[in-house]
Amino acid sequence: MQKLRHVLSTKQFGDTRLLEQLCASAAQMELDDVARTLPQPLRGRILATLFYEPSTRTRFSFEAAMQKLGGSVITAENAKDSSSATKGETIADTIRVVSGYADAIVMRHYEEGAAKKAADASPVPVINAGDGVGEHPTQALADVFTINKELGKVDGAKVALIGDLLNGRTIHSLLPLLALYRDVSIILVSPKQLRLPVKYVSFLESKGVRFVETDKLAGAVRSADVVYVTRVQRERFLSAEEYEAVKDAYIIDAKIADNLKSTAIIMHALPRVNEISPDVDANYRAAYFRQAKNAMYIRMALLNYLLA
Ligand code: ASP
């Protein structure tokens, strides 16, 4: 297995070996963190977090991950307005400069393909923390880690992906990882306007993954092991009317949550708007806050893999 240099897309994962290795490492990091016995393998190393789009979890969890392993962080949390991008600097030039200060760069950008451009210019590892409507590979790593922890395995899981499958980059990254596992079946639930782009549908077909597409929530979630809800990505819509027409297409409330399989889990990359009512939070199936915490541990495992 060739070592990954950059992490840009989950299509870089050709099989489950590295995934399993990262999940095992993340689980150990969590144990060590709880016991306060974390090793400091990244002491003296610097991570740059360069965010051209808003973020809470991704940036904080990467920064916490780096610091828990002994490293430190330099950050631009609002790079679209506060970095030299406003002066017209290209991504390639910014990356060439930042890579002189940092041992790795985590970048979020509003343009699909921006992470690849950054990687092409970078002598240090670049991690894609979301590139427009493209991908968000480390969220998908957190998702697989969460499914593994919560269900005990990913093989055989019936996964319902709900909401904005057109613009939801977390889904675009999760599908290629799910496709690596045995006997996974997928239910794609979205309004017609927000269906999964053809390139991802073709990908599922090419991998022989079982999937169905529907716009009906009720039947889709009844037998699912994973009910993965996404936010309708308001920032990607051209008009407020188009967003308003679909924003509340699916809402998981306490009643729906109570009627899921007893072993099912509800996931969401967060932030949520209306798509999961707060009254679901008390349901033991609600895994989204655990998922957010897991993201820090898998990012620790990833930074350790890339840098240690
Ligand atoms: N936080 C995730 C992302 O950046 C999900 C979302 O924003 O809806 O893609």
XYZ file of C-alpha atoms and ligand atoms in Angstrom:
317
model
C 0.000 0.000 0.000
C 1.616 3.252 -1.149
C 1.619 5.990 1.483
C -0.736 8.881 0.738
C 1.000 12.210 0.400
C -2.040 14.461 0.113
C -5.636 13.715 1.099
C -7.849 15.224 -1.581
C -10.527 12.664 -2.361
C -11.749 9.432 -0.833
C -11.250 7.827 -4.234
C -7.583 7.659 -3.180
C -8.550 4.824 -0.842
C -8.365 1.731 -3.022
C -9.409 -0.727 -0.315
C -10.255 -0.780 3.380
C -6.733 -1.403 4.719
C -5.699 2.196 5.360
C -9.203 3.004 6.586
C -9.074 0.198 9.130
C -5.583 1.280 10.169
C -6.746 4.882 10.714
C -9.847 3.752 12.627
C -7.731 1.549 14.903
C -5.264 4.389 15.456
C -8.118 6.828 16.200
C -9.635 4.411 18.715
C -6.261 4.149 20.478
C -5.876 7.953 20.429
C -9.267 8.239 22.117
C -8.280 5.768 24.849
C -4.989 7.589 25.424
C -6.744 10.946 25.438
C -9.232 9.819 28.062
C -6.387 8.342 30.137
C -4.329 11.518 29.570
C -1.456 9.454 28.253
C -1.341 10.737 24.688
C 2.086 10.557 23.081
C 3.414 13.766 21.487
C 4.726 12.543 18.124
C 4.104 15.897 16.393
C 6.089 18.039 18.807
C 7.832 20.829 16.874
C 5.622 20.397 13.804
C 3.287 23.118 12.532
C -0.094 22.723 10.846
C -1.536 25.575 8.763
C -5.321 25.759 8.551
C -6.367 27.889 5.612
C -10.140 28.363 5.432
C -11.776 30.310 2.610
C -15.263 29.149 3.715
C -16.872 29.073 7.170
C -16.195 26.175 9.512
C -16.572 25.327 13.171
C -15.976 21.605 13.627
C -13.494 20.928 10.862
C -11.089 23.717 11.707
C -11.340 23.368 15.472
C -11.049 19.590 15.394
C -7.966 19.707 13.161
C -6.394 22.335 15.397
C -7.254 20.420 18.559
C -5.974 17.214 16.939
C -2.628 18.807 16.077
C -2.195 20.312 19.521
C -3.161 17.139 21.368
C -0.321 15.376 19.542
C 2.175 18.028 20.613
C 2.154 20.144 17.434
C 1.089 23.713 16.933
C -1.112 25.611 14.530
C -1.115 28.737 12.371
C -4.488 29.685 10.980
C -6.452 31.888 8.582
C -10.061 31.332 9.478
C -11.489 33.799 7.006
C -8.941 33.559 4.232
C -11.297 34.755 1.511
C -11.330 38.226 3.070
C -8.283 38.271 5.299
C -5.550 36.590 3.265
C -3.637 37.866 0.237
C -6.382 36.298 -1.896
C -8.060 39.721 -1.632
C -4.974 41.189 -3.317
C -5.317 38.711 -6.163
C -2.797 36.085 -5.087
C -3.340 32.662 -6.667
C -3.891 29.544 -4.575
C -0.642 28.130 -5.933
C 1.380 31.121 -4.754
C -0.303 31.198 -1.346
C 0.421 27.502 -0.875
C 4.056 27.863 -1.953
C 4.506 30.498 0.715
C 2.523 28.798 3.509
C 4.340 25.506 2.898
C 7.527 27.319 3.878
C 6.071 27.888 7.345
C 4.084 24.700 7.939
C 4.607 20.936 7.762
C 1.087 20.319 6.473
C -1.810 22.428 5.205
C -5.507 21.864 5.814
C -7.478 23.885 3.297
C -11.167 24.619 2.786
C -12.128 26.497 -0.354
C -15.309 27.489 -2.148
C -14.167 26.100 -5.521
C -14.378 22.444 -6.487
C -10.882 21.313 -7.445
C -9.083 23.939 -5.340
C -7.490 21.321 -3.078
C -5.953 19.586 -6.081
C -4.524 22.900 -7.302
C -3.056 23.474 -3.854
C -1.558 19.985 -3.712
C 0.031 20.419 -7.134
C 1.886 23.470 -5.798
C 2.743 22.088 -2.375
C 5.900 20.371 -1.133
C 4.062 19.477 2.121
C 0.893 17.371 2.567
C -2.366 19.136 1.710
C -5.590 17.932 3.269
C -8.849 18.857 1.574
C -11.198 20.158 4.265
C -13.987 20.782 1.743
C -13.712 22.138 -1.813
C -17.002 23.742 -2.754
C -19.536 21.120 -3.809
C -16.690 18.672 -4.424
C -15.509 16.549 -1.517
C -14.842 16.562 2.205
C -12.749 13.426 2.634
C -11.878 13.729 6.315
C -15.564 14.057 7.215
C -16.107 10.759 5.427
C -13.269 9.208 7.457
C -15.027 10.418 10.605
C -18.277 8.939 9.304
C -16.786 5.511 8.657
C -15.091 5.581 12.060
C -18.457 6.440 13.621
C -20.353 3.676 11.804
C -17.636 1.203 12.801
C -17.851 2.245 16.440
C -21.613 2.439 16.654
C -22.581 -0.650 14.635
C -19.431 -2.702 15.172
C -18.868 -2.960 11.402
C -19.594 -1.280 8.086
C -20.012 -4.481 6.043
C -23.654 -5.258 5.399
C -24.936 -1.841 6.484
C -28.062 -0.387 4.933
C -27.395 3.342 4.690
C -30.014 5.994 3.920
C -28.494 9.296 2.721
C -31.041 12.067 3.004
C -31.355 15.644 1.784
C -29.102 17.683 -0.484
C -27.233 14.976 -2.342
C -26.499 17.372 -5.196
C -24.397 19.833 -3.205
C -23.534 17.835 -0.083
C -19.811 17.223 -0.322
C -19.789 14.939 2.721
C -21.961 12.494 0.780
C -19.742 12.756 -2.292
C -16.826 11.649 -0.127
C -18.689 9.033 1.886
C -19.997 7.037 -1.090
C -16.572 5.892 -2.381
C -15.646 4.706 1.124
C -18.914 2.805 1.606
C -18.300 1.188 -1.786
C -15.143 -0.441 -0.381
C -17.132 -2.517 2.117
C -18.972 -5.769 1.485
C -22.684 -5.922 0.930
C -23.456 -2.294 1.744
C -26.760 -1.054 0.321
C -27.609 2.597 -0.126
C -30.886 4.489 -0.270
C -30.543 7.947 -1.803
C -33.387 10.150 -0.546
C -33.696 13.637 -2.018
C -36.092 16.006 -3.719
C -35.813 15.709 -7.511
C -33.907 19.030 -7.697
C -31.236 17.783 -5.284
C -30.479 14.335 -6.655
C -26.996 12.894 -6.508
C -24.917 14.110 -9.488
C -24.649 11.617 -12.340
C -20.893 11.138 -11.864
C -21.454 9.668 -8.380
C -24.381 7.546 -9.555
C -22.184 6.150 -12.348
C -19.448 5.510 -9.811
C -21.805 3.412 -7.660
C -22.887 1.480 -10.748
C -19.295 0.871 -11.811
C -18.509 -0.546 -8.367
C -21.596 -2.764 -8.348
C -22.952 -1.126 -5.179
C -26.658 -1.782 -4.539
C -28.578 1.492 -4.379
C -32.006 2.999 -4.988
C -33.086 6.609 -5.467
C -36.321 7.945 -4.024
C -37.934 11.181 -2.859
C -39.948 9.457 -0.103
C -38.498 9.527 3.373
C -40.832 7.254 5.342
C -40.258 3.960 3.546
C -36.558 4.662 3.109
C -35.634 5.013 6.761
C -37.761 2.207 8.223
C -35.220 -0.554 7.673
C -32.023 1.532 7.565
C -29.085 0.883 9.902
C -27.688 4.362 9.271
C -29.939 7.357 8.751
C -27.529 10.015 7.477
C -29.166 13.428 7.222
C -27.643 16.388 5.380
C -28.262 20.111 5.478
C -29.715 21.717 2.368
C -26.673 23.745 1.300
C -28.182 27.222 1.123
C -24.912 28.851 0.041
C -24.933 26.859 -3.223
C -28.361 28.052 -4.422
C -28.694 30.774 -7.028
C -31.947 32.170 -5.629
C -33.679 32.332 -2.254
C -36.880 30.945 -3.849
C -35.155 27.788 -5.049
C -33.748 27.236 -1.559
C -37.068 27.935 0.169
C -38.791 25.389 -2.071
C -36.698 22.495 -0.769
C -35.187 23.580 2.538
C -37.593 21.677 4.739
C -38.182 18.748 2.393
C -37.282 16.229 5.099
C -37.427 16.679 8.829
C -36.517 13.897 11.229
C -38.498 14.431 14.428
C -38.784 12.427 17.631
C -41.655 10.342 16.293
C -39.739 9.276 13.182
C -36.627 8.623 15.286
C -38.566 6.419 17.715
C -39.793 4.254 14.859
C -36.380 3.516 13.369
C -34.777 0.105 13.863
C -33.759 -0.270 17.495
C -30.127 -0.619 16.417
C -30.202 2.251 13.885
C -28.097 5.381 14.264
C -28.844 8.915 13.085
C -25.876 10.801 11.668
C -25.319 14.358 10.432
C -22.047 16.145 9.626
C -23.554 19.303 11.198
C -24.392 22.137 11.272
C -28.082 21.242 11.188
C -30.803 23.748 10.434
C -34.313 22.227 10.580
C -33.649 18.768 9.208
C -33.279 17.102 12.630
C -35.523 18.487 15.373
C -33.833 19.153 18.704
C -36.228 16.639 20.316
C -34.317 13.860 18.546
C -31.153 14.662 20.528
C -32.321 12.694 23.557
C -32.852 9.551 21.463
C -29.962 7.112 21.969
C -29.858 6.645 18.190
C -28.742 10.285 17.720
C -25.049 9.836 16.965
C -24.218 13.242 15.470
C -22.516 14.801 18.454
C -20.507 11.619 18.997
C -19.672 11.772 15.280
C -18.314 15.324 15.704
C -16.071 14.178 18.551
C -14.924 11.140 16.579
C -13.822 13.516 13.834
C -11.109 14.902 16.079
C -9.715 11.432 16.816
C -9.679 10.338 13.184
C -7.979 13.635 12.273
C -5.371 12.926 14.942
C -4.811 9.522 13.373
C -4.545 11.097 9.921
C -2.092 13.832 10.973
C -0.002 11.232 12.745
C -0.047 9.038 9.613
C 0.975 11.916 7.331
C 3.527 13.596 9.578
C 4.962 11.344 12.267
N -19.890 20.854 7.687
C -20.148 20.094 6.490
C -19.425 20.688 5.297
O -18.652 21.602 5.451
C -21.588 19.892 6.253
C -22.405 21.126 5.995
O -21.885 22.242 6.008
O -23.608 20.972 5.781
O -19.618 20.220 4.202
